[in-house]
CSV table of C-alpha atoms in Angstrom, one decimal:
chain,number,residue,atom,x,y,z
A,2,UNK,CA,-13.3,-42.7,22.4
A,3,UNK,CA,-12.1,-43.9,18.3
A,4,UNK,CA,-8.5,-44.1,18.3
A,5,UNK,CA,-6.8,-43.1,14.9
A,6,UNK,CA,-3.5,-43.9,13.1
A,7,UNK,CA,-1.3,-41.9,11.9
A,8,UNK,CA,1.2,-41.4,9.6
A,9,UNK,CA,2.4,-37.2,9.9
A,10,UNK,CA,5.7,-34.8,9.3
A,11,UNK,CA,7.6,-33.1,11.6
A,12,UNK,CA,10.1,-31.6,9.8
A,13,UNK,CA,11.4,-31.9,6.3
A,14,UNK,CA,12.5,-34.2,6.7
A,15,UNK,CA,11.0,-36.0,9.8
A,16,UNK,CA,7.9,-38.7,9.5
A,17,UNK,CA,6.4,-40.1,12.1
A,18,UNK,CA,3.8,-42.5,13.2
A,19,UNK,CA,1.6,-43.2,15.9
A,20,UNK,CA,-1.9,-43.5,17.9
A,21,UNK,CA,-4.5,-40.7,18.8
A,22,UNK,CA,-7.3,-40.9,20.3
A,23,UNK,CA,-10.5,-38.3,18.9
A,24,UNK,CA,-14.3,-38.0,18.7
A,25,UNK,CA,-14.8,-38.1,15.3
A,26,UNK,CA,-12.1,-37.8,12.1
A,27,UNK,CA,-11.5,-33.8,11.9
A,28,UNK,CA,-11.1,-33.2,15.3
A,29,UNK,CA,-7.7,-35.7,15.1
A,30,UNK,CA,-6.5,-33.4,12.7
A,31,UNK,CA,-7.1,-30.2,14.4
A,32,UNK,CA,-5.0,-32.2,17.4
A,33,UNK,CA,-2.2,-33.8,15.4
A,34,UNK,CA,-2.1,-29.4,13.9
A,35,UNK,CA,-1.6,-28.5,18.2
A,36,UNK,CA,1.4,-30.9,17.9
A,37,UNK,CA,3.1,-29.2,15.8
A,38,UNK,CA,2.6,-32.3,12.9
A,39,UNK,CA,0.9,-32.5,8.9
A,40,UNK,CA,-0.7,-35.4,9.0
A,41,UNK,CA,0.0,-37.2,4.8
A,42,UNK,CA,-2.8,-40.2,6.4
A,43,UNK,CA,-5.2,-41.1,9.1
A,44,UNK,CA,-7.2,-43.9,9.5
A,45,UNK,CA,-10.3,-45.0,12.3
A,46,UNK,CA,-8.6,-48.5,13.6
A,47,UNK,CA,-10.5,-50.9,15.4
A,48,UNK,CA,-10.2,-51.2,19.5
A,49,UNK,CA,-8.6,-54.7,19.8
A,50,UNK,CA,-5.9,-53.6,16.5
A,51,UNK,CA,-4.9,-50.8,18.5
A,52,UNK,CA,-2.3,-52.5,20.8
A,53,UNK,CA,-0.7,-53.9,16.8
A,54,UNK,CA,-0.5,-51.5,15.6
A,55,UNK,CA,1.3,-48.9,18.8
A,56,UNK,CA,4.0,-51.7,18.8
A,57,UNK,CA,4.7,-51.8,15.1
A,58,UNK,CA,4.9,-47.8,14.8
A,59,UNK,CA,7.1,-48.7,17.5
A,60,UNK,CA,9.6,-50.8,15.1
A,61,UNK,CA,11.7,-49.0,12.6
A,62,UNK,CA,10.1,-48.0,9.3
A,63,UNK,CA,11.2,-49.0,6.2
A,64,UNK,CA,10.5,-46.4,4.7
A,65,UNK,CA,7.5,-43.5,5.4
A,66,UNK,CA,8.9,-41.0,2.7
A,67,UNK,CA,6.4,-42.6,-0.3
A,68,UNK,CA,4.7,-40.1,0.1
A,69,UNK,CA,6.3,-36.8,-0.4
A,70,UNK,CA,7.8,-37.5,-4.5
A,71,UNK,CA,11.4,-35.7,-5.0
A,72,UNK,CA,12.0,-32.5,-4.9
A,73,UNK,CA,13.6,-32.5,-7.7
A,74,UNK,CA,10.7,-34.4,-9.2
A,75,UNK,CA,8.3,-32.4,-8.7
A,76,UNK,CA,5.8,-30.7,-12.1
A,77,UNK,CA,4.7,-26.9,-11.3
A,78,UNK,CA,2.0,-25.6,-12.7
A,79,UNK,CA,1.4,-23.1,-15.6
A,80,UNK,CA,0.7,-19.7,-14.6
A,81,UNK,CA,-1.3,-19.0,-17.8
A,82,UNK,CA,-4.7,-17.6,-16.9
A,83,UNK,CA,-4.9,-16.7,-13.1
A,84,UNK,CA,-6.1,-13.1,-12.4
A,85,UNK,CA,-5.1,-10.9,-10.1
A,86,UNK,CA,-8.5,-11.2,-8.5
A,87,UNK,CA,-8.1,-15.3,-7.5
A,88,UNK,CA,-4.9,-14.9,-5.2
A,89,UNK,CA,-6.8,-12.2,-3.8
A,90,UNK,CA,-9.6,-14.4,-3.1
A,91,UNK,CA,-7.0,-16.8,-2.2
A,92,UNK,CA,-6.1,-15.0,0.4
A,93,UNK,CA,-8.8,-13.3,2.2
A,94,UNK,CA,-10.6,-17.8,2.2
A,95,UNK,CA,-6.9,-19.1,3.8
A,96,UNK,CA,-7.3,-15.9,6.5
A,97,UNK,CA,-11.0,-16.7,7.1
A,98,UNK,CA,-10.6,-20.0,7.6
A,99,UNK,CA,-7.8,-20.0,9.7
A,100,UNK,CA,-8.7,-17.7,12.3
A,101,UNK,CA,-12.0,-20.4,11.9
A,102,UNK,CA,-9.5,-23.1,13.9
A,103,UNK,CA,-9.7,-25.4,10.6
A,104,UNK,CA,-5.8,-25.9,10.8
A,105,UNK,CA,-4.2,-25.0,7.2
A,106,UNK,CA,-3.6,-28.6,5.7
A,107,UNK,CA,-7.7,-28.5,5.6
A,108,UNK,CA,-8.3,-25.0,4.7
A,109,UNK,CA,-5.9,-25.6,2.0
A,110,UNK,CA,-8.1,-29.1,0.8
A,111,UNK,CA,-11.3,-26.8,0.9
A,112,UNK,CA,-9.8,-23.6,-1.0
A,113,UNK,CA,-8.6,-26.1,-3.3
A,114,UNK,CA,-12.2,-28.4,-3.8
A,115,UNK,CA,-14.0,-25.1,-4.6
A,116,UNK,CA,-11.3,-23.4,-6.9
A,117,UNK,CA,-12.9,-23.3,-10.6
A,118,UNK,CA,-10.3,-22.7,-12.5
A,119,UNK,CA,-8.0,-25.4,-13.2
A,120,UNK,CA,-4.5,-24.0,-13.6
A,121,UNK,CA,-4.9,-22.2,-10.4
A,122,UNK,CA,-6.2,-25.8,-8.3
A,123,UNK,CA,-2.9,-27.5,-9.7
A,124,UNK,CA,-1.4,-24.6,-8.0
A,125,UNK,CA,-2.9,-25.1,-4.8
A,126,UNK,CA,-2.9,-28.8,-4.8
A,127,UNK,CA,1.3,-28.4,-5.4
A,128,UNK,CA,1.2,-25.8,-2.7
A,129,UNK,CA,-0.8,-28.2,0.0
A,130,UNK,CA,1.8,-31.3,-0.7
A,131,UNK,CA,4.5,-29.1,-0.3
A,132,UNK,CA,3.3,-28.0,3.2
A,133,UNK,CA,2.2,-31.5,4.3
A,134,UNK,CA,5.8,-32.6,3.5
A,135,UNK,CA,7.3,-30.1,6.5
A,136,UNK,CA,7.8,-26.6,4.3
A,137,UNK,CA,6.5,-23.3,5.6
A,138,UNK,CA,3.5,-21.2,3.5
A,139,UNK,CA,5.5,-18.5,3.0
A,140,UNK,CA,8.6,-20.8,1.8
A,141,UNK,CA,5.9,-22.6,-0.5
A,142,UNK,CA,4.4,-19.6,-1.9
A,143,UNK,CA,7.4,-17.9,-2.3
A,144,UNK,CA,8.2,-20.5,-5.1
A,145,UNK,CA,5.4,-18.7,-7.7
A,146,UNK,CA,7.1,-15.4,-7.9
A,147,UNK,CA,4.8,-14.7,-10.5
A,148,UNK,CA,1.7,-15.4,-8.0
A,149,UNK,CA,3.6,-13.9,-5.3
A,150,UNK,CA,5.2,-11.5,-5.1
A,151,UNK,CA,7.8,-10.0,-2.5
A,152,UNK,CA,6.0,-7.8,-0.5
A,153,UNK,CA,2.8,-10.9,-0.3
A,154,UNK,CA,5.9,-13.0,0.3
A,155,UNK,CA,7.2,-11.4,3.6
A,156,UNK,CA,4.5,-10.4,4.9
A,157,UNK,CA,3.1,-14.0,4.8
A,158,UNK,CA,7.6,-15.1,6.4
A,159,UNK,CA,6.6,-11.6,8.7
A,160,UNK,CA,3.2,-13.5,10.3
A,161,UNK,CA,4.1,-17.0,10.3
A,162,UNK,CA,6.9,-16.1,12.9
A,163,UNK,CA,4.5,-13.7,14.9
A,164,UNK,CA,2.0,-15.5,15.0
A,165,UNK,CA,-0.4,-13.7,13.6
A,166,UNK,CA,-0.7,-15.7,9.8
A,167,UNK,CA,-4.6,-14.9,9.3
A,168,UNK,CA,-4.7,-11.1,10.4
A,169,UNK,CA,-2.1,-10.7,8.2
A,170,UNK,CA,-4.1,-12.2,5.5
A,171,UNK,CA,-6.3,-10.1,6.3
A,172,UNK,CA,-4.6,-6.8,5.4
A,173,UNK,CA,-2.6,-8.0,3.1
A,174,UNK,CA,-6.0,-8.8,1.1
A,175,UNK,CA,-7.6,-5.8,1.7
A,176,UNK,CA,-4.3,-4.4,0.3
A,177,UNK,CA,-4.5,-6.0,-3.3
A,178,UNK,CA,-8.5,-5.7,-3.1
A,179,UNK,CA,-7.5,-1.7,-3.0
A,180,UNK,CA,-4.9,-1.8,-5.1
A,181,UNK,CA,-6.5,-4.4,-7.5
A,182,UNK,CA,-9.8,-0.7,-7.8
A,183,UNK,CA,-7.3,1.9,-8.8
A,184,UNK,CA,-6.7,-0.5,-11.4
A,185,UNK,CA,-9.9,-1.7,-12.2
A,186,UNK,CA,-11.0,2.9,-12.0
A,187,UNK,CA,-7.7,3.7,-14.3
A,188,UNK,CA,-9.6,1.0,-17.1
A,189,UNK,CA,-13.6,1.9,-16.9
A,190,UNK,CA,-12.0,5.2,-17.8
A,191,UNK,CA,-9.6,4.5,-20.4
A,192,UNK,CA,-12.7,2.1,-21.7
A,193,UNK,CA,-15.1,4.5,-23.3
A,194,UNK,CA,-12.0,6.8,-25.0
A,195,UNK,CA,-10.3,3.7,-26.4
A,196,UNK,CA,-13.1,1.8,-27.9
A,197,UNK,CA,-14.0,5.6,-29.4
A,198,UNK,CA,-10.5,5.9,-30.4
A,199,UNK,CA,-10.9,2.3,-32.2
A,200,UNK,CA,-14.2,3.1,-34.5
A,201,UNK,CA,-13.5,6.1,-34.6
A,202,UNK,CA,-9.6,4.9,-36.8
A,203,UNK,CA,-12.0,1.9,-38.6
A,204,UNK,CA,-13.7,4.6,-39.3
A,205,UNK,CA,-11.8,7.4,-41.1
A,206,UNK,CA,-10.0,4.9,-42.5
A,207,UNK,CA,-13.4,2.4,-44.9
A,208,UNK,CA,-13.9,6.2,-45.9
A,209,UNK,CA,-10.4,6.9,-47.2
A,210,UNK,CA,-9.7,3.2,-48.9
A,211,UNK,CA,-13.4,2.8,-49.5
A,212,UNK,CA,-15.5,5.6,-50.2
A,213,UNK,CA,-13.3,8.8,-52.1
A,214,UNK,CA,-11.9,6.8,-54.2
A,215,UNK,CA,-15.3,5.6,-55.7
A,216,UNK,CA,-15.9,9.5,-55.5
A,217,UNK,CA,-12.1,10.8,-56.9
A,218,UNK,CA,-13.3,9.3,-60.7
A,219,UNK,CA,-17.2,11.4,-61.0
A,220,UNK,CA,-15.3,14.5,-59.2
A,221,UNK,CA,-12.2,13.8,-62.5
A,222,UNK,CA,-15.6,14.3,-65.1
A,223,UNK,CA,-17.0,17.5,-63.7
A,224,UNK,CA,-14.0,19.2,-64.8
A,225,UNK,CA,-12.3,22.5,-63.8
A,226,UNK,CA,-10.8,23.4,-60.6
A,227,UNK,CA,-11.8,20.9,-57.6
A,228,UNK,CA,-12.3,23.3,-54.4
A,229,UNK,CA,-9.1,22.8,-51.8
A,230,UNK,CA,-10.8,20.1,-49.2
A,231,UNK,CA,-11.7,18.0,-51.0
A,232,UNK,CA,-8.1,18.1,-53.4
A,233,UNK,CA,-6.1,17.3,-50.1
A,234,UNK,CA,-9.1,14.7,-48.9
A,235,UNK,CA,-8.5,12.9,-52.6
A,236,UNK,CA,-4.6,13.1,-51.7
A,237,UNK,CA,-4.9,11.5,-48.6
A,238,UNK,CA,-7.1,9.0,-50.2
A,239,UNK,CA,-3.9,8.7,-52.7
A,240,UNK,CA,-1.7,7.9,-50.0
A,241,UNK,CA,-3.8,5.0,-48.8
A,242,UNK,CA,-4.2,3.7,-51.7
A,243,UNK,CA,-0.5,3.2,-52.5
A,244,UNK,CA,1.3,-0.3,-51.0
A,245,UNK,CA,3.6,1.8,-49.8
A,246,UNK,CA,2.4,3.4,-46.8
A,247,UNK,CA,0.8,-0.2,-46.4
A,248,UNK,CA,4.5,-2.1,-46.3
A,249,UNK,CA,5.9,0.6,-44.2
A,250,UNK,CA,3.4,1.2,-42.0
A,251,UNK,CA,3.5,-2.2,-41.7
A,252,UNK,CA,7.0,-2.1,-40.9
A,253,UNK,CA,7.1,0.7,-38.4
A,254,UNK,CA,4.2,-1.9,-36.7
A,255,UNK,CA,7.0,-4.8,-36.8
A,256,UNK,CA,9.9,-2.5,-35.7
A,257,UNK,CA,7.8,-1.5,-32.5
A,258,UNK,CA,6.6,-5.1,-31.1
A,259,UNK,CA,10.4,-5.6,-31.8
A,260,UNK,CA,11.9,-3.2,-29.3
A,261,UNK,CA,8.8,-3.7,-27.2
A,262,UNK,CA,10.1,-7.2,-26.8
A,263,UNK,CA,14.0,-7.7,-27.1
A,264,UNK,CA,14.5,-4.2,-25.1
A,265,UNK,CA,11.4,-3.7,-21.9
A,266,UNK,CA,14.1,-2.2,-19.9
A,267,UNK,CA,15.6,0.8,-22.2
A,268,UNK,CA,11.1,1.1,-23.2
A,269,UNK,CA,9.6,1.5,-19.9
A,270,UNK,CA,12.7,3.7,-18.8
A,271,UNK,CA,12.1,6.0,-21.8
A,272,UNK,CA,8.4,6.2,-20.9
A,273,UNK,CA,9.2,6.6,-17.1
A,274,UNK,CA,11.6,10.1,-18.3
A,275,UNK,CA,8.9,10.8,-20.6
A,276,UNK,CA,5.6,10.6,-18.3
A,277,UNK,CA,7.2,12.8,-15.8
A,278,UNK,CA,8.0,15.8,-18.1
A,279,UNK,CA,4.4,15.6,-20.0
A,280,UNK,CA,3.0,18.2,-17.9
A,281,UNK,CA,-0.8,16.0,-17.6
A,282,UNK,CA,0.9,13.2,-17.5
A,283,UNK,CA,3.8,14.4,-14.8
A,284,UNK,CA,1.4,15.1,-12.4
A,285,UNK,CA,-1.4,11.7,-12.9
A,286,UNK,CA,2.1,9.1,-12.3
A,287,UNK,CA,3.3,10.2,-9.6
A,288,UNK,CA,-0.5,10.3,-7.6
A,289,UNK,CA,-0.5,7.4,-8.8
A,290,UNK,CA,3.1,6.1,-7.7
A,291,UNK,CA,2.9,8.1,-4.3
A,292,UNK,CA,-0.4,6.5,-3.9
A,293,UNK,CA,0.4,2.9,-4.4
A,294,UNK,CA,4.5,3.1,-2.7
A,295,UNK,CA,3.1,5.0,0.9
A,296,UNK,CA,0.3,2.5,0.9
A,297,UNK,CA,2.4,-0.4,1.0
A,298,UNK,CA,5.3,0.9,2.9
A,299,UNK,CA,2.8,1.7,5.8
A,300,UNK,CA,1.2,-2.0,5.3
A,301,UNK,CA,5.3,-3.5,5.9
A,302,UNK,CA,5.8,-1.4,9.0
A,303,UNK,CA,2.5,-1.8,11.2
A,304,UNK,CA,3.1,-5.5,9.8
A,305,UNK,CA,6.6,-6.0,11.4
A,306,UNK,CA,9.5,-5.8,8.8
A,307,UNK,CA,12.2,-2.6,9.5
A,308,UNK,CA,12.1,0.4,7.7
A,309,UNK,CA,14.7,-0.8,5.7
A,310,UNK,CA,13.6,-4.0,4.7
A,311,UNK,CA,10.2,-2.2,4.1
A,312,UNK,CA,12.0,0.1,1.4
A,313,UNK,CA,13.7,-2.9,-0.4
A,314,UNK,CA,10.4,-4.4,-0.7
A,315,UNK,CA,8.3,-1.6,-1.5
A,316,UNK,CA,10.9,0.1,-4.3
A,317,UNK,CA,10.3,-2.6,-7.0
A,318,UNK,CA,5.8,-2.0,-6.5
A,319,UNK,CA,6.6,1.6,-8.3
A,320,UNK,CA,6.1,1.1,-12.6
A,321,UNK,CA,8.4,5.1,-13.2
A,322,UNK,CA,12.0,3.7,-12.6
A,323,UNK,CA,12.9,7.4,-12.5
A,324,UNK,CA,11.2,8.0,-9.1
A,325,UNK,CA,12.5,4.0,-8.1
A,326,UNK,CA,15.3,4.9,-8.6
A,327,UNK,CA,14.9,7.9,-6.2
A,328,UNK,CA,13.8,5.6,-3.2
A,329,UNK,CA,16.7,3.2,-3.9
A,330,UNK,CA,19.2,5.7,-3.5
A,331,UNK,CA,17.4,7.2,-0.3
A,332,UNK,CA,17.8,3.9,1.0
A,333,UNK,CA,21.0,3.8,1.2
A,334,UNK,CA,21.2,7.3,2.4
A,335,UNK,CA,18.4,6.4,5.5
A,336,UNK,CA,21.0,3.1,6.0
A,337,UNK,CA,23.8,5.2,6.2
A,338,UNK,CA,22.2,7.5,9.3
A,339,UNK,CA,19.5,9.8,7.2
A,340,UNK,CA,15.8,10.8,7.3
A,341,UNK,CA,14.0,9.3,5.1
A,342,UNK,CA,11.7,12.5,4.9
A,343,UNK,CA,14.9,14.5,3.8
A,344,UNK,CA,16.4,11.9,1.4
A,345,UNK,CA,13.5,12.0,-0.4
A,346,UNK,CA,13.6,16.0,-0.6
A,347,UNK,CA,16.4,16.4,-1.4
A,348,UNK,CA,16.4,14.5,-4.8
A,349,UNK,CA,13.6,17.8,-5.5
A,350,UNK,CA,11.0,15.1,-7.3
A,351,UNK,CA,9.0,14.8,-4.6
A,352,UNK,CA,6.0,16.9,-3.0
A,353,UNK,CA,6.7,19.1,-0.6
A,354,UNK,CA,3.1,17.9,1.3
A,355,UNK,CA,4.8,14.2,1.5
A,356,UNK,CA,8.1,15.4,2.2
A,357,UNK,CA,7.3,17.1,5.4
A,358,UNK,CA,5.2,14.7,6.7
A,359,UNK,CA,7.5,11.9,6.7
A,360,UNK,CA,9.9,14.4,8.9
A,361,UNK,CA,7.2,15.1,11.0
A,362,UNK,CA,6.0,11.9,11.1
A,363,UNK,CA,10.3,10.5,12.1
A,364,UNK,CA,10.5,12.7,14.2
A,365,UNK,CA,7.5,12.3,16.6
A,366,UNK,CA,7.4,8.4,15.6
A,367,UNK,CA,4.6,7.9,13.3
A,368,UNK,CA,6.4,7.0,10.7
A,369,UNK,CA,3.7,4.7,9.3
A,370,UNK,CA,0.7,6.9,10.8
A,371,UNK,CA,2.1,9.9,8.5
A,372,UNK,CA,2.5,7.3,5.5
A,373,UNK,CA,-1.7,6.3,5.5
A,374,UNK,CA,-2.2,9.9,5.9
A,375,UNK,CA,0.0,9.7,2.5
A,376,UNK,CA,-1.2,7.3,0.5
A,377,UNK,CA,-5.4,8.1,1.4
A,378,UNK,CA,-4.4,11.7,0.9
A,379,UNK,CA,-2.4,10.1,-3.0
A,380,UNK,CA,-5.8,8.4,-3.6
A,381,UNK,CA,-8.2,10.3,-3.5
A,382,UNK,CA,-6.4,12.4,-5.5
A,383,UNK,CA,-6.3,10.2,-8.3
A,384,UNK,CA,-9.7,9.1,-7.7
A,385,UNK,CA,-10.0,13.0,-8.5
A,386,UNK,CA,-7.9,13.0,-10.8
A,387,UNK,CA,-9.9,10.0,-13.2
A,388,UNK,CA,-12.7,11.5,-12.7
A,389,UNK,CA,-12.1,14.5,-14.2
A,390,UNK,CA,-10.0,13.1,-17.4
A,391,UNK,CA,-12.2,10.3,-18.0
A,392,UNK,CA,-15.2,13.8,-18.3
A,393,UNK,CA,-13.0,16.0,-20.3
A,394,UNK,CA,-11.7,13.0,-22.3
A,395,UNK,CA,-14.8,11.4,-23.9
A,396,UNK,CA,-15.5,15.3,-25.4
A,397,UNK,CA,-12.5,15.8,-26.2
A,398,UNK,CA,-11.8,12.5,-28.9
A,399,UNK,CA,-15.8,13.0,-29.5
A,400,UNK,CA,-14.7,16.8,-30.5
A,401,UNK,CA,-11.7,15.2,-32.1
A,402,UNK,CA,-13.4,12.4,-35.5
A,403,UNK,CA,-16.5,14.9,-35.6
A,404,UNK,CA,-13.9,17.5,-36.7
A,405,UNK,CA,-12.7,14.9,-38.7
A,406,UNK,CA,-15.6,13.1,-40.3
A,407,UNK,CA,-17.0,16.3,-40.9
A,408,UNK,CA,-14.0,17.6,-42.8
A,409,UNK,CA,-14.6,14.3,-44.9
A,410,UNK,CA,-18.0,14.5,-45.2
A,411,UNK,CA,-17.8,19.1,-46.3
A,412,UNK,CA,-14.8,18.1,-48.7
A,413,UNK,CA,-17.3,15.2,-50.4
A,414,UNK,CA,-20.1,17.8,-51.4
A,415,UNK,CA,-18.2,20.4,-51.5
A,416,UNK,CA,-17.8,19.7,-56.0
A,417,UNK,CA,-21.4,19.2,-55.5
A,418,UNK,CA,-22.1,22.5,-54.5
A,419,UNK,CA,-19.9,24.3,-56.8
A,420,UNK,CA,-22.0,21.4,-59.5
A,421,UNK,CA,-24.7,23.5,-59.0
A,422,UNK,CA,-24.2,26.7,-58.8
A,423,UNK,CA,-23.0,26.3,-62.4
A,424,UNK,CA,-26.0,24.7,-63.2
A,425,UNK,CA,-28.3,27.3,-61.5
C-alpha cells in the first residue's frame, strides 16, 4: 500500500511529522483527521525511501513552523461587498460536506475553490490557514464579528464541544434563511411605494421648478385676479425659485447626515421610543422584534446553551433599544432566581399572549417549545401585517400623488377656463 509523508498540527504550537499508509491522498487525509491531526503537508513517498524518512522524522527538526505565518503578521481581508446570504450558504455547504464525512480542511478548500466573491475567498483562505494551525473553527470565526455574529459563534462552539458541528451549522443556516426571508419580504413590500414616492416627488419638483415659472408670465398678461388655487401654486413655485430655499434644504440634509453619522446611538434610541408610540408602527415593530427574539432564543436553548447565556446572546439581535433594555433587565431578574415570563409581564411592554405562554412553558419545563410557538405565531402575524401594509400603502400612494398632480393641473387650467368664459 502507498505511504505518505505528512507534517501536521497537533495543536496551536505542536507540529508532528510521520508516515501513514493509505490507498490514496484523500484516504490519508481522512485518517489524519480521525487521529485529530491537521495536515499542513502530504507527499507520497517511494517504498525505498520510507525507512530513511522514518529515521529523519525521529530526529528533531530545526523548525517546522515556517508553514504558518506569525499571528501578528496575518492580515485579515477587507469585509466590504460580502452579503449575508453568502455566509448562510457557507454554513450550509460546510455542514453538508462535514455530514458526508469530508474532513474540515478539505471541506474549507472545496468551499474556497468554488467561491466567486474574491473578498469572501480571502476570508475563507484565512480561516483555512488558522484551522490548519490548530485553532478551532469557533475562535477563527470570532475574528470576523461583522460576518459571524455572537449567536453564530456560540452555536458553532457548542457544536464543537458536543461533536455535532454539522447539525449545528444546518440549524443556524436554516435560522438565517428564515430571518433573511422576513427582511426580503419587508424590502419587497416597501420597494414599490418608495419608488412611487421618489418618482412623484421628482415630477412635482420638476413642474414647480421649470413648468410653472414659464406659465407665470402668461398668467400675468391676462390681467384680473387669478383663481385661488393658481395663486397658491404660483406662490409655492416662487419659493422653489429662491436660492435661499435650496440652501436651506441642502443645509437640512447635511445636518441630518451629520447627526446620523456622529450620533447614531441617540438617533436609534429616539426612533426606538417613537416607533413604540405610533399606533400602526408600534404593532408591527413589536411583532417583528418578538418573532426574531423568540426564534433566536429557541434556537440557542435547543442547541444546549444555558438560558442566561442564551438571553445575553439574543438580546443584541433586537433592533429596538427600548425592548432590548427590557430583556436585559429581565435577564438580571432571571439570574437572581426570578421567572422569565413573569419578569417580562411586569414590564407591561409585551403582549399577554407571549408572557402567559412563557410562564406555562417554564412551569412545564418546555420553554423551548413555548418559544417556538411564540415565534411561529408572530412570524405569521408579521407576514399578514406586511400583506395588509402592501395592499393599503400602494393605493394610498397613488391617491396622494393623484391629488397633488390633480391640484397642479386644475390650478393651471382654471385661468384658461376663466379667459374662455370672458371671451364668450
